[in-house]
Structures are given as C-alpha cells and as structure tokens.
C-alpha cells in the first residue's frame, strides 16, 4: 500500500481506536447511533474522497479533524467506516 503523505501507515486496530475516540460519540461503535442528528453510516454512499474531505473539514455539528488527526489517520478512519455499510 502506498504511504499517505507524512506520517506512518495506520493499522486497522489503530483506525478503530481513532473511530471509537473521535466518532462513536455521535455515530456509535457500529455507525448507526444517529446521535446529534448524525446520519446512519450504514446507508452512506459517499466516496472515499468525499469522506476524507468531510472528516477533514467537518460539516454542521460534525467537528473538523484537520489539525487533530493527520492525513493518514483521516484516510484510515474514512476507510474503516466502510465496514458499516449494508
Ligand atoms: C458531534 C457529532 C459528530 C461526531 C463526533 C462525528 N460526526 Fe460524522 N456526522 C455528524 C453529523 C451531524 C453529520 C451530518 C452532517 C451534515 O450533512 O450536515 C455527520 C456526517 C458524517 C458522514 C456523512 C454520511 C453521509 O453519507 O451523509 C460521515 C461519513 C461521517 N459523519 C463520519 C464521521 C467520522 C469518521 C467521524 C470521526 C472522525 C465523525 N463522523 C464524527 C456528527 C458527528
């Protein structure tokens, strides 16, 4: 796998840990909690690129992760949440 810019590669357990720490509050451990009016991740159709942008810059009440997570971490989390899709 090519490396994603600065920073080392992020393993799947690390991606899960980041998800639990930064995203579960609203989206739940399995993507479908729907707290704070967040959409179900199981029915999301956003592309990887769109998810990376959304996670980086945030939207509405969803907090931006720019400056909190690095690019490799954001990409890893964006990939990780694909498992929640139906
Ligand atoms: C404070 C609550 C909150 C947190 C924390 C949060 N989100 Fe969200 N998320 C939202 C809300 C609200 C939306 C809907 C944004 C909108 O469209 O206005 C959203 C939308 C999304 C979407 C788009 C789904 C779709 O197809 O429309 C994805 C993907 C997503 N979040 C992933 C994440 C990830 C990954 C994290 C952790 C890095 C995260 N969210 C953290 C509240 C949150």
mmCIF file of C-alpha atoms and ligand atoms in Angstrom:
data_model
loop_
_atom_site.group_PDB
_atom_site.id
_atom_site.type_symbol
_atom_site.label_atom_id
_atom_site.label_comp_id
_atom_site.label_asym_id
_atom_site.label_seq_id
_atom_site.Cartn_x
_atom_site.Cartn_y
_atom_site.Cartn_z
ATOM 1 C CA UNK A 1 0.000 0.000 0.000
ATOM 2 C CA UNK A 2 1.458 3.420 -0.862
ATOM 3 C CA UNK A 3 2.009 5.649 2.118
ATOM 4 C CA UNK A 4 -0.349 8.582 2.528
ATOM 5 C CA UNK A 5 1.817 11.634 2.835
ATOM 6 C CA UNK A 6 3.646 12.478 6.020
ATOM 7 C CA UNK A 7 3.297 10.120 8.922
ATOM 8 C CA UNK A 8 3.442 6.360 9.048
ATOM 9 C CA UNK A 9 0.793 3.925 7.969
ATOM 10 C CA UNK A 10 -2.153 3.482 10.291
ATOM 11 C CA UNK A 11 -3.112 -0.093 11.177
ATOM 12 C CA UNK A 12 -6.700 -1.292 11.304
ATOM 13 C CA UNK A 13 -6.770 -1.562 15.131
ATOM 14 C CA UNK A 14 -5.447 1.990 15.289
ATOM 15 C CA UNK A 15 -8.113 3.154 12.842
ATOM 16 C CA UNK A 16 -10.776 1.508 15.012
ATOM 17 C CA UNK A 17 -9.358 3.136 18.150
ATOM 18 C CA UNK A 18 -9.432 6.526 16.431
ATOM 19 C CA UNK A 19 -13.002 5.932 15.301
ATOM 20 C CA UNK A 20 -14.096 4.977 18.821
ATOM 21 C CA UNK A 21 -12.357 8.014 20.286
ATOM 22 C CA UNK A 22 -13.435 10.631 17.747
ATOM 23 C CA UNK A 23 -16.612 9.417 16.079
ATOM 24 C CA UNK A 24 -18.522 6.943 18.288
ATOM 25 C CA UNK A 25 -19.959 9.723 20.426
ATOM 26 C CA UNK A 26 -22.301 10.613 17.577
ATOM 27 C CA UNK A 27 -22.157 7.704 15.143
ATOM 28 C CA UNK A 28 -21.894 4.839 17.663
ATOM 29 C CA UNK A 29 -19.445 1.926 17.718
ATOM 30 C CA UNK A 30 -21.228 0.371 14.748
ATOM 31 C CA UNK A 31 -22.019 3.506 12.756
ATOM 32 C CA UNK A 32 -25.755 3.703 13.350
ATOM 33 C CA UNK A 33 -26.249 5.505 16.666
ATOM 34 C CA UNK A 34 -27.510 8.680 14.998
ATOM 35 C CA UNK A 35 -26.778 10.982 17.954
ATOM 36 C CA UNK A 36 -26.685 14.744 17.328
ATOM 37 C CA UNK A 37 -28.797 14.113 14.218
ATOM 38 C CA UNK A 38 -25.913 12.308 12.547
ATOM 39 C CA UNK A 39 -26.801 10.134 9.555
ATOM 40 C CA UNK A 40 -26.528 6.326 9.580
ATOM 41 C CA UNK A 41 -23.129 5.357 8.227
ATOM 42 C CA UNK A 42 -24.639 2.063 7.008
ATOM 43 C CA UNK A 43 -26.565 3.902 4.307
ATOM 44 C CA UNK A 44 -23.868 6.420 3.395
ATOM 45 C CA UNK A 45 -22.911 6.472 -0.262
ATOM 46 C CA UNK A 46 -20.065 9.000 -0.075
ATOM 47 C CA UNK A 47 -16.880 8.114 -1.942
ATOM 48 C CA UNK A 48 -13.596 7.739 -0.070
ATOM 49 C CA UNK A 49 -12.532 11.151 -1.342
ATOM 50 C CA UNK A 50 -15.767 12.767 -0.146
ATOM 51 C CA UNK A 51 -15.453 11.110 3.276
ATOM 52 C CA UNK A 52 -11.869 12.274 3.652
ATOM 53 C CA UNK A 53 -12.960 15.852 2.843
ATOM 54 C CA UNK A 54 -15.941 15.676 5.220
ATOM 55 C CA UNK A 55 -13.850 14.297 8.093
ATOM 56 C CA UNK A 56 -11.092 16.821 7.445
ATOM 57 C CA UNK A 57 -13.297 19.912 7.283
ATOM 58 C CA UNK A 58 -16.390 18.814 9.224
ATOM 59 C CA UNK A 59 -19.946 19.862 8.411
ATOM 60 C CA UNK A 60 -22.693 21.323 10.581
ATOM 61 C CA UNK A 61 -22.271 19.852 14.058
ATOM 62 C CA UNK A 62 -19.728 17.308 12.849
ATOM 63 C CA UNK A 63 -16.340 18.561 14.044
ATOM 64 C CA UNK A 64 -13.408 19.071 11.649
ATOM 65 C CA UNK A 65 -10.436 16.794 12.315
ATOM 66 C CA UNK A 66 -7.907 18.969 10.497
ATOM 67 C CA UNK A 67 -5.069 19.669 12.919
ATOM 68 C CA UNK A 68 -6.337 16.908 15.241
ATOM 69 C CA UNK A 69 -5.806 13.830 13.084
ATOM 70 C CA UNK A 70 -3.160 13.715 10.366
ATOM 71 C CA UNK A 71 -3.916 12.865 6.746
ATOM 72 C CA UNK A 72 -3.007 9.191 7.115
ATOM 73 C CA UNK A 73 -5.243 8.872 10.186
ATOM 74 C CA UNK A 74 -8.164 10.599 8.462
ATOM 75 C CA UNK A 75 -7.819 8.344 5.423
ATOM 76 C CA UNK A 76 -7.618 5.252 7.660
ATOM 77 C CA UNK A 77 -10.799 6.228 9.531
ATOM 78 C CA UNK A 78 -12.568 7.048 6.243
ATOM 79 C CA UNK A 79 -11.675 3.542 5.015
ATOM 80 C CA UNK A 80 -12.576 1.933 8.331
ATOM 81 C CA UNK A 81 -16.192 3.131 8.303
ATOM 82 C CA UNK A 82 -16.882 1.390 5.001
ATOM 83 C CA UNK A 83 -17.442 -1.802 7.022
ATOM 84 C CA UNK A 84 -20.648 -0.298 8.437
ATOM 85 C CA UNK A 85 -22.316 -0.244 5.025
ATOM 86 C CA UNK A 86 -25.176 -2.611 4.366
HETATM 87 C C1 LIG B 1 -20.642 15.774 17.241
HETATM 88 C C2 LIG B 1 -21.180 14.644 16.499
HETATM 89 C C3 LIG B 1 -20.329 14.007 15.422
HETATM 90 C C4 LIG B 1 -19.065 13.481 15.535
HETATM 91 C C5 LIG B 1 -18.175 13.446 16.761
HETATM 92 C C6 LIG B 1 -18.752 12.947 14.226
HETATM 93 N N1 LIG B 1 -19.777 13.134 13.356
HETATM 94 FE FE1 LIG B 1 -19.895 12.468 11.442
HETATM 95 N N2 LIG B 1 -21.640 13.464 11.195
HETATM 96 C C7 LIG B 1 -22.298 14.166 12.187
HETATM 97 C C8 LIG B 1 -23.400 14.901 11.583
HETATM 98 C C9 LIG B 1 -24.395 15.799 12.318
HETATM 99 C C10 LIG B 1 -23.365 14.610 10.208
HETATM 100 C C11 LIG B 1 -24.270 15.211 9.095
HETATM 101 C C12 LIG B 1 -23.580 16.440 8.563
HETATM 102 C C13 LIG B 1 -24.448 17.185 7.567
HETATM 103 O O1 LIG B 1 -24.667 16.657 6.466
HETATM 104 O O2 LIG B 1 -24.880 18.275 7.903
HETATM 105 C C14 LIG B 1 -22.258 13.676 10.015
HETATM 106 C C15 LIG B 1 -21.946 13.098 8.786
HETATM 107 C C16 LIG B 1 -20.974 12.140 8.611
HETATM 108 C C17 LIG B 1 -20.745 11.381 7.394
HETATM 109 C C18 LIG B 1 -21.547 11.513 6.099
HETATM 110 C C19 LIG B 1 -22.593 10.461 6.000
HETATM 111 C C20 LIG B 1 -23.420 10.683 4.730
HETATM 112 O O3 LIG B 1 -23.335 9.863 3.822
HETATM 113 O O4 LIG B 1 -24.123 11.698 4.670
HETATM 114 C C21 LIG B 1 -19.681 10.576 7.619
HETATM 115 C C22 LIG B 1 -19.069 9.585 6.625
HETATM 116 C C23 LIG B 1 -19.235 10.814 8.978
HETATM 117 N N3 LIG B 1 -20.046 11.760 9.547
HETATM 118 C C24 LIG B 1 -18.157 10.203 9.569
HETATM 119 C C25 LIG B 1 -17.617 10.599 10.793
HETATM 120 C C26 LIG B 1 -16.331 10.178 11.292
HETATM 121 C C27 LIG B 1 -15.408 9.195 10.593
HETATM 122 C C28 LIG B 1 -16.147 10.801 12.489
HETATM 123 C C29 LIG B 1 -14.930 10.754 13.379
HETATM 124 C C30 LIG B 1 -13.709 11.276 12.819
HETATM 125 C C31 LIG B 1 -17.334 11.607 12.748
HETATM 126 N N4 LIG B 1 -18.182 11.476 11.689
HETATM 127 C C32 LIG B 1 -17.549 12.331 13.907
HETATM 128 C C33 LIG B 1 -21.980 14.191 13.513
HETATM 129 C C34 LIG B 1 -20.756 13.791 14.045
#
